[in-house]
C-alpha cells in the first residue's frame, strides 16, 4: 500500500471519544473546504462502529456547511433502530459547534433473495486509457496561464486512481452530452475488510459526479463565475466489492434547474456486476464576476 492510500485508510480509522462519539481528521485535496467524500466515508465508519453482524446497504447525506480542513471533525451517532434484519443510524458531523453533514445509513443482516441488475456499458477497458494525471498534464499544456492553485489541484495525487473513457478538459470546456464513464480503483492493495472497501467506495463516489451536470452547459468548476458544491449524496451498496480492482462509474445528468444539477451513477466491477448506485444534487450557480479558468 502506498503512502497516499495508507493515509486514507488512517483517515477512516476514527478515534473513539466516548460511546457513539468519534473524531476524524481531514486532508486538503485542493478545494476550498473538506472533500465531501471524506466526510461521507468517515460518517459511515462512525455509524458502523455501533452495529454488529450487519453491513451497510444504503446511505443518504446532506452537506450543510463547508468543512474546515484545518480542524478535526466530531461524529455523533444516534442509534435510531435495531431490528432483526435491519438497523438504522443517524450521524452528525460537527465542527465549531455546528453540523456540517447529516447522514442516515441503513444496515442489513446478510441474506439471499431475488437477483437482477442493469447491464454494464461496453466501453474501452482501463488498460487502454491514460490516467487522469496524464490527461491533466495535457490539459495544462492547452491552458498554460492558469493559476498555481488550479495547477496544483489538477496535478495533486489522491488515493484513488482514475481513467476517464472520454476525457474532457475542465479548463477549456466544450458543450457535451451529460454522460461520463470513468474507471477508478484504490491506488494500491487494500486489506481484506469488506467494510473498509465499502467506506472507500463511499469516499470515491463523490469524485467527478458534480461535473456531469455541467457538461451540456460548457461550464467548468474552475471558472471564477461559477459557484459549485454538493448539496446531497445518496449511495446504495448492491453487492460485495473490492475497490482495489478497477470499477466503472457510469454517470449521467437527466436534469439541471434553479441553480441545481442532478446526477446519477451506476458502479460496475470488471466482471460486469452492478456493485453500487449513487445520486447527487449539486449547486451550480453562475455569479456576476468575470469568467476565467
PDB file of C-alpha atoms in Angstrom:
ATOM      1  CA  UNK A   1       0.000   0.000   0.000  1.00  0.00           C
ATOM      2  CA  UNK A   2       1.475   3.385  -0.962  1.00  0.00           C
ATOM      3  CA  UNK A   3       1.659   6.267   1.494  1.00  0.00           C
ATOM      4  CA  UNK A   4      -1.263   8.219  -0.001  1.00  0.00           C
ATOM      5  CA  UNK A   5      -3.635   5.253   0.211  1.00  0.00           C
ATOM      6  CA  UNK A   6      -2.301   4.365   3.646  1.00  0.00           C
ATOM      7  CA  UNK A   7      -3.119   7.905   4.734  1.00  0.00           C
ATOM      8  CA  UNK A   8      -6.734   7.465   3.541  1.00  0.00           C
ATOM      9  CA  UNK A   9      -7.052   4.207   5.497  1.00  0.00           C
ATOM     10  CA  UNK A  10      -5.760   6.091   8.535  1.00  0.00           C
ATOM     11  CA  UNK A  11      -8.322   8.886   7.989  1.00  0.00           C
ATOM     12  CA  UNK A  12     -11.091   6.277   8.015  1.00  0.00           C
ATOM     13  CA  UNK A  13      -9.849   4.778  11.297  1.00  0.00           C
ATOM     14  CA  UNK A  14     -11.657   7.221  13.590  1.00  0.00           C
ATOM     15  CA  UNK A  15     -10.653   7.973  17.163  1.00  0.00           C
ATOM     16  CA  UNK A  16     -13.234   6.899  19.759  1.00  0.00           C
ATOM     17  CA  UNK A  17     -14.025   9.786  22.113  1.00  0.00           C
ATOM     18  CA  UNK A  18     -16.996   8.349  24.000  1.00  0.00           C
ATOM     19  CA  UNK A  19     -19.784   5.874  23.300  1.00  0.00           C
ATOM     20  CA  UNK A  20     -21.341   6.891  19.950  1.00  0.00           C
ATOM     21  CA  UNK A  21     -18.873   9.798  19.543  1.00  0.00           C
ATOM     22  CA  UNK A  22     -15.834   9.682  17.226  1.00  0.00           C
ATOM     23  CA  UNK A  23     -13.260  12.096  15.814  1.00  0.00           C
ATOM     24  CA  UNK A  24     -11.574  12.260  12.426  1.00  0.00           C
ATOM     25  CA  UNK A  25      -9.003  14.423  10.653  1.00  0.00           C
ATOM     26  CA  UNK A  26      -9.014  15.919   7.141  1.00  0.00           C
ATOM     27  CA  UNK A  27      -6.756  16.354   4.125  1.00  0.00           C
ATOM     28  CA  UNK A  28      -6.545  19.192   1.607  1.00  0.00           C
ATOM     29  CA  UNK A  29      -7.410  17.945  -1.893  1.00  0.00           C
ATOM     30  CA  UNK A  30      -7.196  21.392  -3.457  1.00  0.00           C
ATOM     31  CA  UNK A  31     -10.761  22.556  -2.864  1.00  0.00           C
ATOM     32  CA  UNK A  32     -11.988  25.381  -0.671  1.00  0.00           C
ATOM     33  CA  UNK A  33     -13.314  23.043   2.052  1.00  0.00           C
ATOM     34  CA  UNK A  34     -13.205  19.430   3.231  1.00  0.00           C
ATOM     35  CA  UNK A  35     -13.854  16.941   0.408  1.00  0.00           C
ATOM     36  CA  UNK A  36     -17.418  15.669   0.740  1.00  0.00           C
ATOM     37  CA  UNK A  37     -16.493  12.059   0.039  1.00  0.00           C
ATOM     38  CA  UNK A  38     -14.143  12.093   3.019  1.00  0.00           C
ATOM     39  CA  UNK A  39     -16.901  13.218   5.393  1.00  0.00           C
ATOM     40  CA  UNK A  40     -19.334  10.633   3.991  1.00  0.00           C
ATOM     41  CA  UNK A  41     -16.764   7.852   4.340  1.00  0.00           C
ATOM     42  CA  UNK A  42     -15.900   8.818   7.908  1.00  0.00           C
ATOM     43  CA  UNK A  43     -19.580   9.168   8.878  1.00  0.00           C
ATOM     44  CA  UNK A  44     -20.217   5.658   7.523  1.00  0.00           C
ATOM     45  CA  UNK A  45     -17.299   4.342   9.604  1.00  0.00           C
ATOM     46  CA  UNK A  46     -18.759   6.012  12.706  1.00  0.00           C
ATOM     47  CA  UNK A  47     -22.203   4.520  12.070  1.00  0.00           C
ATOM     48  CA  UNK A  48     -20.761   1.059  11.514  1.00  0.00           C
ATOM     49  CA  UNK A  49     -18.882   1.196  14.839  1.00  0.00           C
ATOM     50  CA  UNK A  50     -22.296   0.959  16.549  1.00  0.00           C
ATOM     51  CA  UNK A  51     -23.626  -2.013  14.516  1.00  0.00           C
ATOM     52  CA  UNK A  52     -22.913  -5.743  14.858  1.00  0.00           C
ATOM     53  CA  UNK A  53     -23.347  -8.575  12.324  1.00  0.00           C
ATOM     54  CA  UNK A  54     -24.842  -6.292   9.651  1.00  0.00           C
ATOM     55  CA  UNK A  55     -23.381  -4.467   6.638  1.00  0.00           C
ATOM     56  CA  UNK A  56     -24.306  -1.041   5.223  1.00  0.00           C
ATOM     57  CA  UNK A  57     -26.625  -1.209   2.224  1.00  0.00           C
ATOM     58  CA  UNK A  58     -27.565   2.475   1.795  1.00  0.00           C
ATOM     59  CA  UNK A  59     -26.812   5.972   2.984  1.00  0.00           C
ATOM     60  CA  UNK A  60     -28.327   9.398   2.424  1.00  0.00           C
ATOM     61  CA  UNK A  61     -26.346  12.528   3.272  1.00  0.00           C
ATOM     62  CA  UNK A  62     -26.898  16.286   3.234  1.00  0.00           C
ATOM     63  CA  UNK A  63     -23.983  18.704   3.151  1.00  0.00           C
ATOM     64  CA  UNK A  64     -24.981  21.533   5.495  1.00  0.00           C
ATOM     65  CA  UNK A  65     -21.861  23.718   5.791  1.00  0.00           C
ATOM     66  CA  UNK A  66     -18.358  23.793   4.299  1.00  0.00           C
ATOM     67  CA  UNK A  67     -15.896  21.779   6.358  1.00  0.00           C
ATOM     68  CA  UNK A  68     -12.750  23.344   7.830  1.00  0.00           C
ATOM     69  CA  UNK A  69      -9.728  21.332   6.639  1.00  0.00           C
ATOM     70  CA  UNK A  70      -7.573  22.649   9.498  1.00  0.00           C
ATOM     71  CA  UNK A  71      -9.800  21.335  12.287  1.00  0.00           C
ATOM     72  CA  UNK A  72     -10.895  17.806  13.350  1.00  0.00           C
ATOM     73  CA  UNK A  73     -14.454  16.626  12.733  1.00  0.00           C
ATOM     74  CA  UNK A  74     -16.552  15.087  15.515  1.00  0.00           C
ATOM     75  CA  UNK A  75     -19.091  12.414  14.538  1.00  0.00           C
ATOM     76  CA  UNK A  76     -22.098  11.838  16.792  1.00  0.00           C
ATOM     77  CA  UNK A  77     -24.099   8.661  16.115  1.00  0.00           C
ATOM     78  CA  UNK A  78     -27.754   8.186  17.051  1.00  0.00           C
ATOM     79  CA  UNK A  79     -28.929   4.567  17.270  1.00  0.00           C
ATOM     80  CA  UNK A  80     -32.325   5.121  15.631  1.00  0.00           C
ATOM     81  CA  UNK A  81     -33.425   1.475  15.430  1.00  0.00           C
ATOM     82  CA  UNK A  82     -32.082  -2.068  15.816  1.00  0.00           C
ATOM     83  CA  UNK A  83     -34.192  -4.782  14.178  1.00  0.00           C
ATOM     84  CA  UNK A  84     -33.697  -8.454  13.475  1.00  0.00           C
ATOM     85  CA  UNK A  85     -32.769  -7.791   9.828  1.00  0.00           C
ATOM     86  CA  UNK A  86     -32.161  -4.031   9.565  1.00  0.00           C
ATOM     87  CA  UNK A  87     -30.624  -1.323  11.737  1.00  0.00           C
ATOM     88  CA  UNK A  88     -30.684   2.447  11.192  1.00  0.00           C
ATOM     89  CA  UNK A  89     -28.169   5.056  12.302  1.00  0.00           C
ATOM     90  CA  UNK A  90     -28.179   8.850  12.090  1.00  0.00           C
ATOM     91  CA  UNK A  91     -24.834  10.665  12.104  1.00  0.00           C
ATOM     92  CA  UNK A  92     -23.999  14.346  12.511  1.00  0.00           C
ATOM     93  CA  UNK A  93     -20.533  15.569  11.529  1.00  0.00           C
ATOM     94  CA  UNK A  94     -19.737  18.597  13.698  1.00  0.00           C
ATOM     95  CA  UNK A  95     -17.177  21.398  13.544  1.00  0.00           C
ATOM     96  CA  UNK A  96     -17.096  24.627  15.556  1.00  0.00           C
ATOM     97  CA  UNK A  97     -20.264  23.517  17.365  1.00  0.00           C
ATOM     98  CA  UNK A  98     -22.340  23.217  14.184  1.00  0.00           C
ATOM     99  CA  UNK A  99     -23.219  20.264  11.920  1.00  0.00           C
ATOM    100  CA  UNK A 100     -21.501  20.241   8.530  1.00  0.00           C
ATOM    101  CA  UNK A 101     -23.154  16.994   7.390  1.00  0.00           C
ATOM    102  CA  UNK A 102     -26.205  14.965   8.354  1.00  0.00           C
ATOM    103  CA  UNK A 103     -26.230  11.324   7.259  1.00  0.00           C
ATOM    104  CA  UNK A 104     -28.606   8.426   7.791  1.00  0.00           C
ATOM    105  CA  UNK A 105     -27.439   4.906   6.993  1.00  0.00           C
ATOM    106  CA  UNK A 106     -29.195   1.547   6.936  1.00  0.00           C
ATOM    107  CA  UNK A 107     -27.555  -1.791   7.713  1.00  0.00           C
ATOM    108  CA  UNK A 108     -28.818  -5.287   6.895  1.00  0.00           C
ATOM    109  CA  UNK A 109     -28.065  -8.806   8.017  1.00  0.00           C
ATOM    110  CA  UNK A 110     -26.747 -10.777   5.049  1.00  0.00           C
ATOM    111  CA  UNK A 111     -29.410 -12.865   3.312  1.00  0.00           C
ATOM    112  CA  UNK A 112     -30.277 -14.245  -0.112  1.00  0.00           C
ATOM    113  CA  UNK A 113     -33.133 -13.255  -2.403  1.00  0.00           C
ATOM    114  CA  UNK A 114     -34.252 -12.429  -5.938  1.00  0.00           C
ATOM    115  CA  UNK A 115     -31.458 -11.061  -8.098  1.00  0.00           C
ATOM    116  CA  UNK A 116     -31.314  -8.966 -11.284  1.00  0.00           C
ATOM    117  CA  UNK A 117     -29.315  -5.973 -12.487  1.00  0.00           C
ATOM    118  CA  UNK A 118     -28.747  -3.477 -15.310  1.00  0.00           C
ATOM    119  CA  UNK A 119     -26.144  -4.375 -17.906  1.00  0.00           C
ATOM    120  CA  UNK A 120     -22.706  -2.794 -17.839  1.00  0.00           C
ATOM    121  CA  UNK A 121     -21.991  -0.368 -20.731  1.00  0.00           C
ATOM    122  CA  UNK A 122     -19.498  -1.525 -23.332  1.00  0.00           C
ATOM    123  CA  UNK A 123     -16.564   0.882 -23.031  1.00  0.00           C
ATOM    124  CA  UNK A 124     -12.813   0.924 -23.577  1.00  0.00           C
ATOM    125  CA  UNK A 125     -11.042  -1.144 -20.872  1.00  0.00           C
ATOM    126  CA  UNK A 126      -8.824   0.716 -18.396  1.00  0.00           C
ATOM    127  CA  UNK A 127      -5.582  -0.835 -19.680  1.00  0.00           C
ATOM    128  CA  UNK A 128      -6.046   1.107 -22.950  1.00  0.00           C
ATOM    129  CA  UNK A 129      -6.696   4.510 -21.341  1.00  0.00           C
ATOM    130  CA  UNK A 130      -4.444   7.258 -19.931  1.00  0.00           C
ATOM    131  CA  UNK A 131      -4.642   8.136 -16.251  1.00  0.00           C
ATOM    132  CA  UNK A 132      -6.342  11.322 -15.118  1.00  0.00           C
ATOM    133  CA  UNK A 133      -2.955  12.743 -14.129  1.00  0.00           C
ATOM    134  CA  UNK A 134      -1.651  12.142 -17.657  1.00  0.00           C
ATOM    135  CA  UNK A 135      -4.746  13.883 -19.024  1.00  0.00           C
ATOM    136  CA  UNK A 136      -4.225  16.806 -16.641  1.00  0.00           C
ATOM    137  CA  UNK A 137      -0.679  17.359 -17.882  1.00  0.00           C
ATOM    138  CA  UNK A 138      -2.031  17.707 -21.426  1.00  0.00           C
ATOM    139  CA  UNK A 139      -4.865  19.998 -20.278  1.00  0.00           C
ATOM    140  CA  UNK A 140      -2.380  22.333 -18.627  1.00  0.00           C
ATOM    141  CA  UNK A 141      -0.341  22.498 -21.844  1.00  0.00           C
ATOM    142  CA  UNK A 142      -3.548  23.654 -23.581  1.00  0.00           C
ATOM    143  CA  UNK A 143      -4.155  26.327 -20.910  1.00  0.00           C
ATOM    144  CA  UNK A 144      -0.714  27.448 -19.684  1.00  0.00           C
ATOM    145  CA  UNK A 145      -1.923  30.645 -17.985  1.00  0.00           C
ATOM    146  CA  UNK A 146      -3.936  29.062 -15.171  1.00  0.00           C
ATOM    147  CA  UNK A 147      -3.133  29.938 -11.564  1.00  0.00           C
ATOM    148  CA  UNK A 148      -0.799  27.934  -9.366  1.00  0.00           C
ATOM    149  CA  UNK A 149      -3.604  26.621  -7.123  1.00  0.00           C
ATOM    150  CA  UNK A 150      -5.542  25.306 -10.131  1.00  0.00           C
ATOM    151  CA  UNK A 151      -2.391  23.670 -11.483  1.00  0.00           C
ATOM    152  CA  UNK A 152      -1.630  22.045  -8.121  1.00  0.00           C
ATOM    153  CA  UNK A 153      -5.212  20.809  -7.786  1.00  0.00           C
ATOM    154  CA  UNK A 154      -5.136  19.112 -11.196  1.00  0.00           C
ATOM    155  CA  UNK A 155      -1.749  17.502 -10.558  1.00  0.00           C
ATOM    156  CA  UNK A 156      -2.376  16.539  -6.929  1.00  0.00           C
ATOM    157  CA  UNK A 157      -2.040  12.809  -6.233  1.00  0.00           C
ATOM    158  CA  UNK A 158      -5.071  11.324  -4.477  1.00  0.00           C
ATOM    159  CA  UNK A 159      -5.641   7.820  -3.047  1.00  0.00           C
ATOM    160  CA  UNK A 160      -7.950   6.907  -5.946  1.00  0.00           C
ATOM    161  CA  UNK A 161      -6.691   6.338  -9.479  1.00  0.00           C
ATOM    162  CA  UNK A 162      -8.970   7.470 -12.334  1.00  0.00           C
ATOM    163  CA  UNK A 163      -9.076   6.707 -16.058  1.00  0.00           C
ATOM    164  CA  UNK A 164     -11.799   8.611 -17.952  1.00  0.00           C
ATOM    165  CA  UNK A 165     -13.143   6.833 -21.028  1.00  0.00           C
ATOM    166  CA  UNK A 166     -13.745  10.147 -22.848  1.00  0.00           C
ATOM    167  CA  UNK A 167     -11.538  12.778 -21.168  1.00  0.00           C
ATOM    168  CA  UNK A 168     -12.547  16.444 -21.297  1.00  0.00           C
ATOM    169  CA  UNK A 169     -10.531  19.468 -20.311  1.00  0.00           C
ATOM    170  CA  UNK A 170     -12.172  21.394 -17.417  1.00  0.00           C
ATOM    171  CA  UNK A 171     -10.021  24.413 -18.325  1.00  0.00           C
ATOM    172  CA  UNK A 172     -11.199  24.580 -21.953  1.00  0.00           C
ATOM    173  CA  UNK A 173     -14.750  23.269 -21.821  1.00  0.00           C
ATOM    174  CA  UNK A 174     -16.985  22.484 -24.790  1.00  0.00           C
ATOM    175  CA  UNK A 175     -20.645  21.529 -24.572  1.00  0.00           C
ATOM    176  CA  UNK A 176     -21.144  17.767 -24.395  1.00  0.00           C
ATOM    177  CA  UNK A 177     -23.876  15.310 -23.575  1.00  0.00           C
ATOM    178  CA  UNK A 178     -24.264  14.961 -19.773  1.00  0.00           C
ATOM    179  CA  UNK A 179     -22.728  11.476 -19.695  1.00  0.00           C
ATOM    180  CA  UNK A 180     -19.419  10.248 -18.252  1.00  0.00           C
ATOM    181  CA  UNK A 181     -17.774   6.849 -17.921  1.00  0.00           C
ATOM    182  CA  UNK A 182     -14.744   6.743 -15.616  1.00  0.00           C
ATOM    183  CA  UNK A 183     -12.747   3.747 -14.415  1.00  0.00           C
ATOM    184  CA  UNK A 184     -11.402   4.053 -10.872  1.00  0.00           C
ATOM    185  CA  UNK A 185      -9.685   1.996  -8.178  1.00  0.00           C
ATOM    186  CA  UNK A 186      -7.765   2.485  -4.957  1.00  0.00           C
ATOM    187  CA  UNK A 187      -4.150   3.400  -5.690  1.00  0.00           C
ATOM    188  CA  UNK A 188      -2.812   0.210  -4.122  1.00  0.00           C
ATOM    189  CA  UNK A 189      -3.836  -3.013  -2.414  1.00  0.00           C
ATOM    190  CA  UNK A 190      -6.307  -2.715   0.490  1.00  0.00           C
ATOM    191  CA  UNK A 191      -6.761  -5.131   3.415  1.00  0.00           C
ATOM    192  CA  UNK A 192      -9.425  -7.841   3.045  1.00  0.00           C
ATOM    193  CA  UNK A 193     -12.012  -5.947   5.097  1.00  0.00           C
ATOM    194  CA  UNK A 194     -15.404  -5.706   3.312  1.00  0.00           C
ATOM    195  CA  UNK A 195     -16.465  -2.694   5.380  1.00  0.00           C
ATOM    196  CA  UNK A 196     -13.268  -0.795   4.521  1.00  0.00           C
ATOM    197  CA  UNK A 197     -13.925  -1.380   0.824  1.00  0.00           C
ATOM    198  CA  UNK A 198     -17.474  -0.005   1.164  1.00  0.00           C
ATOM    199  CA  UNK A 199     -16.204   3.058   3.036  1.00  0.00           C
ATOM    200  CA  UNK A 200     -13.508   3.701   0.416  1.00  0.00           C
ATOM    201  CA  UNK A 201     -16.178   3.308  -2.273  1.00  0.00           C
ATOM    202  CA  UNK A 202     -18.293   5.908  -0.461  1.00  0.00           C
ATOM    203  CA  UNK A 203     -15.259   8.209  -0.432  1.00  0.00           C
ATOM    204  CA  UNK A 204     -14.581   7.695  -4.152  1.00  0.00           C
ATOM    205  CA  UNK A 205     -18.221   8.031  -5.233  1.00  0.00           C
ATOM    206  CA  UNK A 206     -18.108  11.829  -4.727  1.00  0.00           C
ATOM    207  CA  UNK A 207     -15.328  12.366  -7.291  1.00  0.00           C
ATOM    208  CA  UNK A 208     -16.350  13.536 -10.809  1.00  0.00           C
ATOM    209  CA  UNK A 209     -20.069  13.394 -10.027  1.00  0.00           C
ATOM    210  CA  UNK A 210     -20.913  17.092  -9.936  1.00  0.00           C
ATOM    211  CA  UNK A 211     -19.134  17.822 -13.220  1.00  0.00           C
ATOM    212  CA  UNK A 212     -21.512  15.539 -15.139  1.00  0.00           C
ATOM    213  CA  UNK A 213     -24.312  18.102 -14.794  1.00  0.00           C
ATOM    214  CA  UNK A 214     -22.040  20.896 -16.074  1.00  0.00           C
ATOM    215  CA  UNK A 215     -21.188  19.181 -19.369  1.00  0.00           C
ATOM    216  CA  UNK A 216     -24.179  20.279 -21.519  1.00  0.00           C
ATOM    217  CA  UNK A 217     -23.585  23.906 -20.491  1.00  0.00           C
ATOM    218  CA  UNK A 218     -19.913  24.062 -21.441  1.00  0.00           C
ATOM    219  CA  UNK A 219     -19.037  25.157 -17.910  1.00  0.00           C
ATOM    220  CA  UNK A 220     -16.046  24.119 -15.787  1.00  0.00           C
ATOM    221  CA  UNK A 221     -15.817  24.176 -11.994  1.00  0.00           C
ATOM    222  CA  UNK A 222     -12.585  26.240 -12.108  1.00  0.00           C
ATOM    223  CA  UNK A 223     -14.341  29.291 -13.574  1.00  0.00           C
ATOM    224  CA  UNK A 224     -14.475  32.306 -11.272  1.00  0.00           C
ATOM    225  CA  UNK A 225     -18.098  32.993 -12.220  1.00  0.00           C
ATOM    226  CA  UNK A 226     -19.212  29.531 -11.055  1.00  0.00           C
ATOM    227  CA  UNK A 227     -20.127  28.537  -7.507  1.00  0.00           C
ATOM    228  CA  UNK A 228     -20.352  24.743  -7.263  1.00  0.00           C
ATOM    229  CA  UNK A 229     -20.883  22.457  -4.277  1.00  0.00           C
ATOM    230  CA  UNK A 230     -22.516  19.144  -3.409  1.00  0.00           C
ATOM    231  CA  UNK A 231     -25.911  19.568  -1.752  1.00  0.00           C
ATOM    232  CA  UNK A 232     -26.759  15.939  -1.037  1.00  0.00           C
ATOM    233  CA  UNK A 233     -25.470  12.474  -1.869  1.00  0.00           C
ATOM    234  CA  UNK A 234     -27.079   9.043  -1.757  1.00  0.00           C
ATOM    235  CA  UNK A 235     -25.383   5.668  -2.206  1.00  0.00           C
ATOM    236  CA  UNK A 236     -26.698   2.109  -2.340  1.00  0.00           C
ATOM    237  CA  UNK A 237     -24.413  -0.927  -1.960  1.00  0.00           C
ATOM    238  CA  UNK A 238     -25.824  -3.817  -4.001  1.00  0.00           C
ATOM    239  CA  UNK A 239     -23.081  -6.441  -3.872  1.00  0.00           C
ATOM    240  CA  UNK A 240     -19.712  -7.046  -2.232  1.00  0.00           C
ATOM    241  CA  UNK A 241     -16.959  -5.051  -3.871  1.00  0.00           C
ATOM    242  CA  UNK A 242     -13.190  -4.740  -3.977  1.00  0.00           C
ATOM    243  CA  UNK A 243     -12.219  -1.126  -4.552  1.00  0.00           C
ATOM    244  CA  UNK A 244      -8.578  -2.028  -5.252  1.00  0.00           C
ATOM    245  CA  UNK A 245      -9.638  -3.537  -8.597  1.00  0.00           C
ATOM    246  CA  UNK A 246     -10.969  -1.450 -11.491  1.00  0.00           C
ATOM    247  CA  UNK A 247     -14.576  -0.263 -11.208  1.00  0.00           C
ATOM    248  CA  UNK A 248     -16.555   1.585 -13.883  1.00  0.00           C
ATOM    249  CA  UNK A 249     -18.531   4.655 -12.788  1.00  0.00           C
ATOM    250  CA  UNK A 250     -21.222   5.243 -15.410  1.00  0.00           C
ATOM    251  CA  UNK A 251     -22.809   8.667 -14.809  1.00  0.00           C
ATOM    252  CA  UNK A 252     -25.459  10.848 -16.408  1.00  0.00           C
ATOM    253  CA  UNK A 253     -27.396  14.000 -15.545  1.00  0.00           C
ATOM    254  CA  UNK A 254     -31.071  13.980 -16.598  1.00  0.00           C
ATOM    255  CA  UNK A 255     -31.826  17.482 -15.285  1.00  0.00           C
ATOM    256  CA  UNK A 256     -30.471  20.845 -14.151  1.00  0.00           C
ATOM    257  CA  UNK A 257     -32.679  23.720 -12.974  1.00  0.00           C
ATOM    258  CA  UNK A 258     -32.918  26.522 -10.371  1.00  0.00           C
ATOM    259  CA  UNK A 259     -29.115  26.578  -9.924  1.00  0.00           C
ATOM    260  CA  UNK A 260     -29.151  22.854  -9.074  1.00  0.00           C
ATOM    261  CA  UNK A 261     -27.864  19.925 -11.118  1.00  0.00           C
ATOM    262  CA  UNK A 262     -28.940  16.315 -10.633  1.00  0.00           C
ATOM    263  CA  UNK A 263     -26.563  13.437 -11.386  1.00  0.00           C
ATOM    264  CA  UNK A 264     -26.910   9.668 -11.051  1.00  0.00           C
ATOM    265  CA  UNK A 265     -24.417   6.856 -11.435  1.00  0.00           C
ATOM    266  CA  UNK A 266     -24.037   3.081 -11.639  1.00  0.00           C
ATOM    267  CA  UNK A 267     -20.832   1.404 -10.468  1.00  0.00           C
ATOM    268  CA  UNK A 268     -19.780  -1.913 -12.050  1.00  0.00           C
ATOM    269  CA  UNK A 269     -16.842  -4.208 -11.369  1.00  0.00           C
ATOM    270  CA  UNK A 270     -14.645  -5.778 -14.056  1.00  0.00           C
ATOM    271  CA  UNK A 271     -16.931  -8.835 -14.211  1.00  0.00           C
ATOM    272  CA  UNK A 272     -19.924  -6.622 -15.095  1.00  0.00           C
ATOM    273  CA  UNK A 273     -21.620  -6.923 -11.694  1.00  0.00           C
ATOM    274  CA  UNK A 274     -23.530  -3.840 -10.571  1.00  0.00           C
ATOM    275  CA  UNK A 275     -21.980  -3.236  -7.142  1.00  0.00           C
ATOM    276  CA  UNK A 276     -23.437   0.179  -6.228  1.00  0.00           C
ATOM    277  CA  UNK A 277     -25.656   3.063  -7.372  1.00  0.00           C
ATOM    278  CA  UNK A 278     -25.429   6.740  -6.468  1.00  0.00           C
ATOM    279  CA  UNK A 279     -27.293  10.011  -6.916  1.00  0.00           C
ATOM    280  CA  UNK A 280     -26.326  13.583  -6.131  1.00  0.00           C
ATOM    281  CA  UNK A 281     -27.813  17.060  -6.362  1.00  0.00           C
ATOM    282  CA  UNK A 282     -25.318  19.898  -6.624  1.00  0.00           C
ATOM    283  CA  UNK A 283     -25.293  23.669  -6.509  1.00  0.00           C
ATOM    284  CA  UNK A 284     -24.357  25.160  -9.919  1.00  0.00           C
ATOM    285  CA  UNK A 285     -24.731  28.911  -9.562  1.00  0.00           C
ATOM    286  CA  UNK A 286     -23.475  31.456 -12.100  1.00  0.00           C
ATOM    287  CA  UNK A 287     -22.407  34.681 -10.373  1.00  0.00           C
ATOM    288  CA  UNK A 288     -21.712  38.153 -11.758  1.00  0.00           C
ATOM    289  CA  UNK A 289     -17.914  38.143 -11.884  1.00  0.00           C
ATOM    290  CA  UNK A 290     -15.601  37.896 -14.887  1.00  0.00           C
ATOM    291  CA  UNK A 291     -15.142  34.349 -16.159  1.00  0.00           C
ATOM    292  CA  UNK A 292     -11.629  32.884 -16.019  1.00  0.00           C
ATOM    293  CA  UNK A 293     -10.163  29.391 -15.661  1.00  0.00           C
TER     294      UNK A 293
END
